[in-house]
Amino acid sequence: MNGDVMGGGVVVAIAAVLWLAYLVPVWLRRREYLATERNAVRLQQTLRILAETSELPDEVRMEATARTVAEQQRILRRAEERKLAAARAEAAAHARREQAIAEERRRAAEEAER
């Protein structure tokens, strides 16, 4: 019985050593991976902060995405249409005034003729 217990203990010890031989490198690789990941995140955050705080001309800061360009074009088109409508209305009002003046002159000429 003594030999069986001793043999069983040796088998358990060998199994424990094998598991440690497997797990220690896995743990070390995992630790190294996590450290590399943390360093990459820190570097990314640092670069983002530097990019945000660096002094750039306004032309470089301006990002012209397709959506913002389309929106600006729509705004300009609406403003141009409003200007055109106002000019048409003003021209029509001017034409009505001219027509009223011409009508008034014609009436005055008819009155003078009578």
mmCIF file of N, CA and C in Angstrom:
data_model
loop_
_atom_site.group_PDB
_atom_site.id
_atom_site.type_symbol
_atom_site.label_atom_id
_atom_site.label_comp_id
_atom_site.label_asym_id
_atom_site.label_seq_id
_atom_site.Cartn_x
_atom_site.Cartn_y
_atom_site.Cartn_z
ATOM 1 N N MET A 1 0.818 -1.173 0.000
ATOM 2 C CA MET A 1 0.000 0.000 0.000
ATOM 3 C C MET A 1 0.869 1.247 0.000
ATOM 4 N N ASN A 2 1.928 1.179 0.700
ATOM 5 C CA ASN A 2 2.829 2.300 0.804
ATOM 6 C C ASN A 2 3.414 2.655 -0.556
ATOM 7 N N GLY A 3 3.737 1.683 -1.345
ATOM 8 C CA GLY A 3 4.294 1.910 -2.674
ATOM 9 C C GLY A 3 3.259 2.465 -3.630
ATOM 10 N N ASP A 4 1.996 2.030 -3.471
ATOM 11 C CA ASP A 4 0.941 2.544 -4.334
ATOM 12 C C ASP A 4 0.669 4.024 -4.047
ATOM 13 N N VAL A 5 0.691 4.390 -2.774
ATOM 14 C CA VAL A 5 0.463 5.786 -2.402
ATOM 15 C C VAL A 5 1.620 6.624 -2.906
ATOM 16 N N MET A 6 2.826 6.079 -2.770
ATOM 17 C CA MET A 6 4.004 6.804 -3.233
ATOM 18 C C MET A 6 3.973 6.927 -4.747
ATOM 19 N N GLY A 7 3.571 5.887 -5.452
ATOM 20 C CA GLY A 7 3.483 5.920 -6.906
ATOM 21 C C GLY A 7 2.383 6.872 -7.363
ATOM 22 N N GLY A 8 1.261 6.903 -6.656
ATOM 23 C CA GLY A 8 0.163 7.809 -6.979
ATOM 24 C C GLY A 8 0.572 9.265 -6.771
ATOM 25 N N GLY A 9 1.336 9.501 -5.729
ATOM 26 C CA GLY A 9 1.824 10.849 -5.438
ATOM 27 C C GLY A 9 2.785 11.327 -6.514
ATOM 28 N N VAL A 10 3.616 10.378 -6.987
ATOM 29 C CA VAL A 10 4.571 10.731 -8.041
ATOM 30 C C VAL A 10 3.813 11.061 -9.320
ATOM 31 N N VAL A 11 2.778 10.300 -9.652
ATOM 32 C CA VAL A 11 1.988 10.546 -10.855
ATOM 33 C C VAL A 11 1.312 11.920 -10.758
ATOM 34 N N VAL A 12 0.762 12.239 -9.600
ATOM 35 C CA VAL A 12 0.118 13.541 -9.403
ATOM 36 C C VAL A 12 1.157 14.662 -9.514
ATOM 37 N N ALA A 13 2.338 14.449 -8.958
ATOM 38 C CA ALA A 13 3.394 15.457 -9.019
ATOM 39 C C ALA A 13 3.850 15.664 -10.464
ATOM 40 N N ILE A 14 3.986 14.568 -11.209
ATOM 41 C CA ILE A 14 4.389 14.679 -12.617
ATOM 42 C C ILE A 14 3.303 15.424 -13.412
ATOM 43 N N ALA A 15 2.032 15.112 -13.139
ATOM 44 C CA ALA A 15 0.931 15.801 -13.821
ATOM 45 C C ALA A 15 0.958 17.288 -13.489
ATOM 46 N N ALA A 16 1.219 17.625 -12.239
ATOM 47 C CA ALA A 16 1.277 19.031 -11.836
ATOM 48 C C ALA A 16 2.435 19.743 -12.529
ATOM 49 N N VAL A 17 3.596 19.077 -12.615
ATOM 50 C CA VAL A 17 4.753 19.682 -13.279
ATOM 51 C C VAL A 17 4.466 19.879 -14.766
ATOM 52 N N LEU A 18 3.819 18.895 -15.399
ATOM 53 C CA LEU A 18 3.477 19.037 -16.818
ATOM 54 C C LEU A 18 2.490 20.187 -17.052
ATOM 55 N N TRP A 19 1.492 20.299 -16.178
ATOM 56 C CA TRP A 19 0.547 21.407 -16.311
ATOM 57 C C TRP A 19 1.255 22.742 -16.144
ATOM 58 N N LEU A 20 2.166 22.818 -15.179
ATOM 59 C CA LEU A 20 2.933 24.052 -14.979
ATOM 60 C C LEU A 20 3.814 24.338 -16.191
ATOM 61 N N ALA A 21 4.391 23.296 -16.752
ATOM 62 C CA ALA A 21 5.237 23.479 -17.928
ATOM 63 C C ALA A 21 4.407 23.998 -19.110
ATOM 64 N N TYR A 22 3.147 23.641 -19.134
ATOM 65 C CA TYR A 22 2.264 24.124 -20.200
ATOM 66 C C TYR A 22 1.734 25.532 -19.883
ATOM 67 N N LEU A 23 1.279 25.731 -18.643
ATOM 68 C CA LEU A 23 0.603 26.978 -18.287
ATOM 69 C C LEU A 23 1.539 28.174 -18.132
ATOM 70 N N VAL A 24 2.748 27.995 -17.623
ATOM 71 C CA VAL A 24 3.650 29.128 -17.402
ATOM 72 C C VAL A 24 3.965 29.847 -18.711
ATOM 73 N N PRO A 25 4.343 29.175 -19.799
ATOM 74 C CA PRO A 25 4.573 29.907 -21.046
ATOM 75 C C PRO A 25 3.303 30.577 -21.584
ATOM 76 N N VAL A 26 2.141 29.918 -21.423
ATOM 77 C CA VAL A 26 0.886 30.504 -21.873
ATOM 78 C C VAL A 26 0.612 31.794 -21.092
ATOM 79 N N TRP A 27 0.809 31.742 -19.777
ATOM 80 C CA TRP A 27 0.599 32.929 -18.954
ATOM 81 C C TRP A 27 1.565 34.049 -19.344
ATOM 82 N N LEU A 28 2.822 33.674 -19.594
ATOM 83 C CA LEU A 28 3.816 34.683 -19.965
ATOM 84 C C LEU A 28 3.469 35.323 -21.315
ATOM 85 N N ARG A 29 3.067 34.507 -22.287
ATOM 86 C CA ARG A 29 2.678 35.064 -23.589
ATOM 87 C C ARG A 29 1.455 35.969 -23.460
ATOM 88 N N ARG A 30 0.491 35.544 -22.666
ATOM 89 C CA ARG A 30 -0.721 36.350 -22.445
ATOM 90 C C ARG A 30 -0.358 37.672 -21.784
ATOM 91 N N ARG A 31 0.525 37.639 -20.804
ATOM 92 C CA ARG A 31 0.957 38.865 -20.114
ATOM 93 C C ARG A 31 1.676 39.807 -21.077
ATOM 94 N N GLU A 32 2.532 39.248 -21.930
ATOM 95 C CA GLU A 32 3.252 40.058 -22.910
ATOM 96 C C GLU A 32 2.277 40.664 -23.938
ATOM 97 N N TYR A 33 1.294 39.885 -24.353
ATOM 98 C CA TYR A 33 0.291 40.363 -25.302
ATOM 99 C C TYR A 33 -0.496 41.532 -24.702
ATOM 100 N N LEU A 34 -0.937 41.368 -23.450
ATOM 101 C CA LEU A 34 -1.700 42.435 -22.801
ATOM 102 C C LEU A 34 -0.856 43.691 -22.617
ATOM 103 N N ALA A 35 0.426 43.530 -22.287
ATOM 104 C CA ALA A 35 1.312 44.690 -22.141
ATOM 105 C C ALA A 35 1.472 45.404 -23.487
ATOM 106 N N THR A 36 1.630 44.642 -24.551
ATOM 107 C CA THR A 36 1.752 45.238 -25.887
ATOM 108 C C THR A 36 0.466 45.960 -26.260
ATOM 109 N N GLU A 37 -0.662 45.351 -25.948
ATOM 110 C CA GLU A 37 -1.955 45.968 -26.226
ATOM 111 C C GLU A 37 -2.109 47.283 -25.473
ATOM 112 N N ARG A 38 -1.748 47.305 -24.199
ATOM 113 C CA ARG A 38 -1.832 48.536 -23.411
ATOM 114 C C ARG A 38 -0.935 49.619 -23.989
ATOM 115 N N ASN A 39 0.266 49.245 -24.397
ATOM 116 C CA ASN A 39 1.185 50.223 -24.978
ATOM 117 C C ASN A 39 0.631 50.784 -26.285
ATOM 118 N N ALA A 40 0.014 49.939 -27.104
ATOM 119 C CA ALA A 40 -0.564 50.401 -28.362
ATOM 120 C C ALA A 40 -1.708 51.377 -28.101
ATOM 121 N N VAL A 41 -2.539 51.090 -27.113
ATOM 122 C CA VAL A 41 -3.656 51.980 -26.776
ATOM 123 C C VAL A 41 -3.117 53.311 -26.265
ATOM 124 N N ARG A 42 -2.104 53.269 -25.410
ATOM 125 C CA ARG A 42 -1.505 54.509 -24.895
ATOM 126 C C ARG A 42 -0.920 55.341 -26.033
ATOM 127 N N LEU A 43 -0.223 54.678 -26.953
ATOM 128 C CA LEU A 43 0.358 55.394 -28.090
ATOM 129 C C LEU A 43 -0.734 56.031 -28.945
ATOM 130 N N GLN A 44 -1.791 55.300 -29.179
ATOM 131 C CA GLN A 44 -2.902 55.819 -29.975
ATOM 132 C C GLN A 44 -3.529 57.036 -29.291
ATOM 133 N N GLN A 45 -3.755 56.958 -27.985
ATOM 134 C CA GLN A 45 -4.331 58.083 -27.252
ATOM 135 C C GLN A 45 -3.398 59.288 -27.300
ATOM 136 N N THR A 46 -2.103 59.054 -27.147
ATOM 137 C CA THR A 46 -1.133 60.147 -27.187
ATOM 138 C C THR A 46 -1.132 60.814 -28.551
ATOM 139 N N LEU A 47 -1.130 60.021 -29.613
ATOM 140 C CA LEU A 47 -1.148 60.589 -30.960
ATOM 141 C C LEU A 47 -2.435 61.375 -31.220
ATOM 142 N N ARG A 48 -3.561 60.875 -30.728
ATOM 143 C CA ARG A 48 -4.831 61.586 -30.906
ATOM 144 C C ARG A 48 -4.803 62.926 -30.176
ATOM 145 N N ILE A 49 -4.276 62.934 -28.952
ATOM 146 C CA ILE A 49 -4.191 64.181 -28.188
ATOM 147 C C ILE A 49 -3.262 65.168 -28.874
ATOM 148 N N LEU A 50 -2.130 64.674 -29.358
ATOM 149 C CA LEU A 50 -1.196 65.559 -30.064
ATOM 150 C C LEU A 50 -1.823 66.125 -31.336
ATOM 151 N N ALA A 51 -2.575 65.311 -32.048
ATOM 152 C CA ALA A 51 -3.217 65.781 -33.275
ATOM 153 C C ALA A 51 -4.279 66.826 -32.965
ATOM 154 N N GLU A 52 -4.997 66.664 -31.865
ATOM 155 C CA GLU A 52 -6.040 67.621 -31.517
ATOM 156 C C GLU A 52 -5.465 68.943 -31.035
ATOM 157 N N THR A 53 -4.330 68.895 -30.364
ATOM 158 C CA THR A 53 -3.785 70.118 -29.785
ATOM 159 C C THR A 53 -2.755 70.796 -30.668
ATOM 160 N N SER A 54 -2.380 70.178 -31.771
ATOM 161 C CA SER A 54 -1.375 70.799 -32.623
ATOM 162 C C SER A 54 -1.971 72.000 -33.338
ATOM 163 N N GLU A 55 -1.125 72.952 -33.666
ATOM 164 C CA GLU A 55 -1.588 74.156 -34.353
ATOM 165 C C GLU A 55 -1.576 73.899 -35.847
ATOM 166 N N LEU A 56 -2.760 73.901 -36.412
ATOM 167 C CA LEU A 56 -2.919 73.677 -37.847
ATOM 168 C C LEU A 56 -3.640 74.864 -38.457
ATOM 169 N N PRO A 57 -3.359 75.173 -39.697
ATOM 170 C CA PRO A 57 -4.144 76.221 -40.366
ATOM 171 C C PRO A 57 -5.595 75.783 -40.500
ATOM 172 N N ASP A 58 -6.486 76.760 -40.620
ATOM 173 C CA ASP A 58 -7.916 76.444 -40.733
ATOM 174 C C ASP A 58 -8.225 75.608 -41.956
ATOM 175 N N GLU A 59 -7.450 75.795 -43.025
ATOM 176 C CA GLU A 59 -7.702 75.026 -44.241
ATOM 177 C C GLU A 59 -7.489 73.538 -44.000
ATOM 178 N N VAL A 60 -6.524 73.212 -43.151
ATOM 179 C CA VAL A 60 -6.241 71.798 -42.869
ATOM 180 C C VAL A 60 -7.279 71.241 -41.915
ATOM 181 N N ARG A 61 -7.728 72.054 -40.969
ATOM 182 C CA ARG A 61 -8.720 71.589 -40.005
ATOM 183 C C ARG A 61 -10.066 71.308 -40.658
ATOM 184 N N MET A 62 -10.369 72.038 -41.712
ATOM 185 C CA MET A 62 -11.663 71.904 -42.361
ATOM 186 C C MET A 62 -11.755 70.562 -43.070
ATOM 187 N N GLU A 63 -12.692 69.760 -42.652
ATOM 188 C CA GLU A 63 -12.915 68.479 -43.317
ATOM 189 C C GLU A 63 -14.153 68.615 -44.184
ATOM 190 N N ALA A 64 -13.967 68.432 -45.451
ATOM 191 C CA ALA A 64 -15.084 68.568 -46.380
ATOM 192 C C ALA A 64 -15.569 67.178 -46.776
ATOM 193 N N THR A 65 -16.515 66.700 -46.037
ATOM 194 C CA THR A 65 -17.092 65.411 -46.396
ATOM 195 C C THR A 65 -18.146 65.636 -47.458
ATOM 196 N N ALA A 66 -18.531 64.608 -48.112
ATOM 197 C CA ALA A 66 -19.524 64.713 -49.185
ATOM 198 C C ALA A 66 -20.843 65.251 -48.645
ATOM 199 N N ARG A 67 -21.201 64.846 -47.449
ATOM 200 C CA ARG A 67 -22.469 65.291 -46.865
ATOM 201 C C ARG A 67 -22.442 66.794 -46.578
ATOM 202 N N THR A 68 -21.347 67.307 -46.006
ATOM 203 C CA THR A 68 -21.282 68.737 -45.696
ATOM 204 C C THR A 68 -21.210 69.564 -46.974
ATOM 205 N N VAL A 69 -20.506 69.056 -47.976
ATOM 206 C CA VAL A 69 -20.439 69.777 -49.255
ATOM 207 C C VAL A 69 -21.824 69.856 -49.886
ATOM 208 N N ALA A 70 -22.558 68.751 -49.877
ATOM 209 C CA ALA A 70 -23.909 68.735 -50.441
ATOM 210 C C ALA A 70 -24.820 69.699 -49.682
ATOM 211 N N GLU A 71 -24.709 69.734 -48.363
ATOM 212 C CA GLU A 71 -25.528 70.638 -47.555
ATOM 213 C C GLU A 71 -25.208 72.096 -47.872
ATOM 214 N N GLN A 72 -23.923 72.422 -48.001
ATOM 215 C CA GLN A 72 -23.531 73.793 -48.338
ATOM 216 C C GLN A 72 -24.053 74.181 -49.725
ATOM 217 N N GLN A 73 -23.991 73.253 -50.668
ATOM 218 C CA GLN A 73 -24.500 73.539 -52.010
ATOM 219 C C GLN A 73 -26.004 73.789 -51.985
ATOM 220 N N ARG A 74 -26.735 73.006 -51.179
ATOM 221 C CA ARG A 74 -28.176 73.225 -51.053
ATOM 222 C C ARG A 74 -28.462 74.610 -50.473
ATOM 223 N N ILE A 75 -27.722 75.004 -49.470
ATOM 224 C CA ILE A 75 -27.919 76.319 -48.847
ATOM 225 C C ILE A 75 -27.652 77.421 -49.861
ATOM 226 N N LEU A 76 -26.567 77.291 -50.615
ATOM 227 C CA LEU A 76 -26.243 78.300 -51.628
ATOM 228 C C LEU A 76 -27.309 78.359 -52.711
ATOM 229 N N ARG A 77 -27.801 77.194 -53.136
ATOM 230 C CA ARG A 77 -28.836 77.154 -54.166
ATOM 231 C C ARG A 77 -30.105 77.843 -53.687
ATOM 232 N N ARG A 78 -30.505 77.589 -52.432
ATOM 233 C CA ARG A 78 -31.703 78.232 -51.883
ATOM 234 C C ARG A 78 -31.517 79.751 -51.813
ATOM 235 N N ALA A 79 -30.347 80.191 -51.383
ATOM 236 C CA ALA A 79 -30.094 81.632 -51.302
ATOM 237 C C ALA A 79 -30.157 82.259 -52.694
ATOM 238 N N GLU A 80 -29.593 81.579 -53.680
ATOM 239 C CA GLU A 80 -29.631 82.089 -55.055
ATOM 240 C C GLU A 80 -31.060 82.153 -55.573
ATOM 241 N N GLU A 81 -31.866 81.128 -55.269
ATOM 242 C CA GLU A 81 -33.267 81.121 -55.698
ATOM 243 C C GLU A 81 -34.039 82.262 -55.041
ATOM 244 N N ARG A 82 -33.771 82.525 -53.755
ATOM 245 C CA ARG A 82 -34.435 83.635 -53.070
ATOM 246 C C ARG A 82 -34.060 84.973 -53.696
ATOM 247 N N LYS A 83 -32.770 85.133 -54.024
ATOM 248 C CA LYS A 83 -32.331 86.372 -54.668
ATOM 249 C C LYS A 83 -33.020 86.553 -56.006
ATOM 250 N N LEU A 84 -33.080 85.463 -56.765
ATOM 251 C CA LEU A 84 -33.709 85.514 -58.087
ATOM 252 C C LEU A 84 -35.197 85.848 -57.977
ATOM 253 N N ALA A 85 -35.892 85.261 -57.012
ATOM 254 C CA ALA A 85 -37.313 85.532 -56.808
ATOM 255 C C ALA A 85 -37.517 86.988 -56.391
ATOM 256 N N ALA A 86 -36.654 87.513 -55.542
ATOM 257 C CA ALA A 86 -36.773 88.908 -55.118
ATOM 258 C C ALA A 86 -36.537 89.835 -56.307
ATOM 259 N N ALA A 87 -35.561 89.504 -57.149
ATOM 260 C CA ALA A 87 -35.287 90.340 -58.332
ATOM 261 C C ALA A 87 -36.468 90.298 -59.290
ATOM 262 N N ARG A 88 -37.081 89.134 -59.479
ATOM 263 C CA ARG A 88 -38.254 89.026 -60.356
ATOM 264 C C ARG A 88 -39.421 89.846 -59.807
ATOM 265 N N ALA A 89 -39.635 89.737 -58.484
ATOM 266 C CA ALA A 89 -40.730 90.491 -57.874
ATOM 267 C C ALA A 89 -40.491 91.989 -58.012
ATOM 268 N N GLU A 90 -39.259 92.413 -57.812
ATOM 269 C CA GLU A 90 -38.929 93.834 -57.951
ATOM 270 C C GLU A 90 -39.120 94.296 -59.391
ATOM 271 N N ALA A 91 -38.713 93.470 -60.363
ATOM 272 C CA ALA A 91 -38.890 93.820 -61.773
ATOM 273 C C ALA A 91 -40.369 93.896 -62.122
ATOM 274 N N ALA A 92 -41.174 92.993 -61.591
ATOM 275 C CA ALA A 92 -42.608 93.012 -61.861
ATOM 276 C C ALA A 92 -43.237 94.258 -61.252
ATOM 277 N N ALA A 93 -42.834 94.608 -60.035
ATOM 278 C CA ALA A 93 -43.370 95.809 -59.389
ATOM 279 C C ALA A 93 -42.963 97.047 -60.189
ATOM 280 N N HIS A 94 -41.737 97.079 -60.645
ATOM 281 C CA HIS A 94 -41.263 98.213 -61.449
ATOM 282 C C HIS A 94 -42.067 98.315 -62.749
ATOM 283 N N ALA A 95 -42.324 97.183 -63.387
ATOM 284 C CA ALA A 95 -43.104 97.168 -64.632
ATOM 285 C C ALA A 95 -44.519 97.663 -64.370
ATOM 286 N N ARG A 96 -45.139 97.262 -63.257
ATOM 287 C CA ARG A 96 -46.490 97.726 -62.921
ATOM 288 C C ARG A 96 -46.492 99.241 -62.681
ATOM 289 N N ARG A 97 -45.450 99.732 -61.973
ATOM 290 C CA ARG A 97 -45.363 101.174 -61.753
ATOM 291 C C ARG A 97 -45.232 101.922 -63.082
ATOM 292 N N GLU A 98 -44.354 101.413 -63.950
ATOM 293 C CA GLU A 98 -44.172 102.039 -65.263
ATOM 294 C C GLU A 98 -45.486 102.025 -66.058
ATOM 295 N N GLN A 99 -46.198 100.904 -65.988
ATOM 296 C CA GLN A 99 -47.464 100.794 -66.709
ATOM 297 C C GLN A 99 -48.492 101.766 -66.129
ATOM 298 N N ALA A 100 -48.504 101.902 -64.803
ATOM 299 C CA ALA A 100 -49.439 102.832 -64.167
ATOM 300 C C ALA A 100 -49.098 104.267 -64.565
ATOM 301 N N ILE A 101 -47.813 104.589 -64.612
ATOM 302 C CA ILE A 101 -47.397 105.940 -65.013
ATOM 303 C C ILE A 101 -47.788 106.201 -66.467
ATOM 304 N N ALA A 102 -47.561 105.206 -67.326
ATOM 305 C CA ALA A 102 -47.931 105.355 -68.747
ATOM 306 C C ALA A 102 -49.433 105.521 -68.889
ATOM 307 N N GLU A 103 -50.210 104.763 -68.120
ATOM 308 C CA GLU A 103 -51.674 104.866 -68.157
ATOM 309 C C GLU A 103 -52.115 106.250 -67.679
ATOM 310 N N GLU A 104 -51.455 106.742 -66.637
ATOM 311 C CA GLU A 104 -51.781 108.065 -66.096
ATOM 312 C C GLU A 104 -51.463 109.147 -67.130
ATOM 313 N N ARG A 105 -50.353 109.023 -67.821
ATOM 314 C CA ARG A 105 -49.986 109.990 -68.865
ATOM 315 C C ARG A 105 -50.996 109.952 -70.013
ATOM 316 N N ARG A 106 -51.405 108.712 -70.377
ATOM 317 C CA ARG A 106 -52.380 108.582 -71.459
ATOM 318 C C ARG A 106 -53.691 109.255 -71.073
ATOM 319 N N ARG A 107 -54.128 109.046 -69.857
ATOM 320 C CA ARG A 107 -55.369 109.673 -69.383
ATOM 321 C C ARG A 107 -55.235 111.194 -69.349
ATOM 322 N N ALA A 108 -54.046 111.619 -68.894
ATOM 323 C CA ALA A 108 -53.830 113.081 -68.843
ATOM 324 C C ALA A 108 -53.825 113.651 -70.258
ATOM 325 N N ALA A 109 -53.271 112.929 -71.217
ATOM 326 C CA ALA A 109 -53.253 113.386 -72.605
ATOM 327 C C ALA A 109 -54.676 113.416 -73.156
ATOM 328 N N GLU A 110 -55.484 112.412 -72.832
ATOM 329 C CA GLU A 110 -56.882 112.390 -73.286
ATOM 330 C C GLU A 110 -57.655 113.531 -72.677
ATOM 331 N N GLU A 111 -57.425 113.808 -71.410
ATOM 332 C CA GLU A 111 -58.086 114.907 -70.730
ATOM 333 C C GLU A 111 -57.704 116.240 -71.362
ATOM 334 N N ALA A 112 -56.415 116.358 -71.677
ATOM 335 C CA ALA A 112 -55.950 117.612 -72.278
ATOM 336 C C ALA A 112 -56.515 117.763 -73.677
ATOM 337 N N GLU A 113 -56.714 116.667 -74.358
ATOM 338 C CA GLU A 113 -57.252 116.677 -75.720
ATOM 339 C C GLU A 113 -58.711 117.116 -75.715
ATOM 340 N N ARG A 114 -59.446 116.767 -74.699
ATOM 341 C CA ARG A 114 -60.870 117.097 -74.628
ATOM 342 C C ARG A 114 -60.991 118.520 -74.256
#
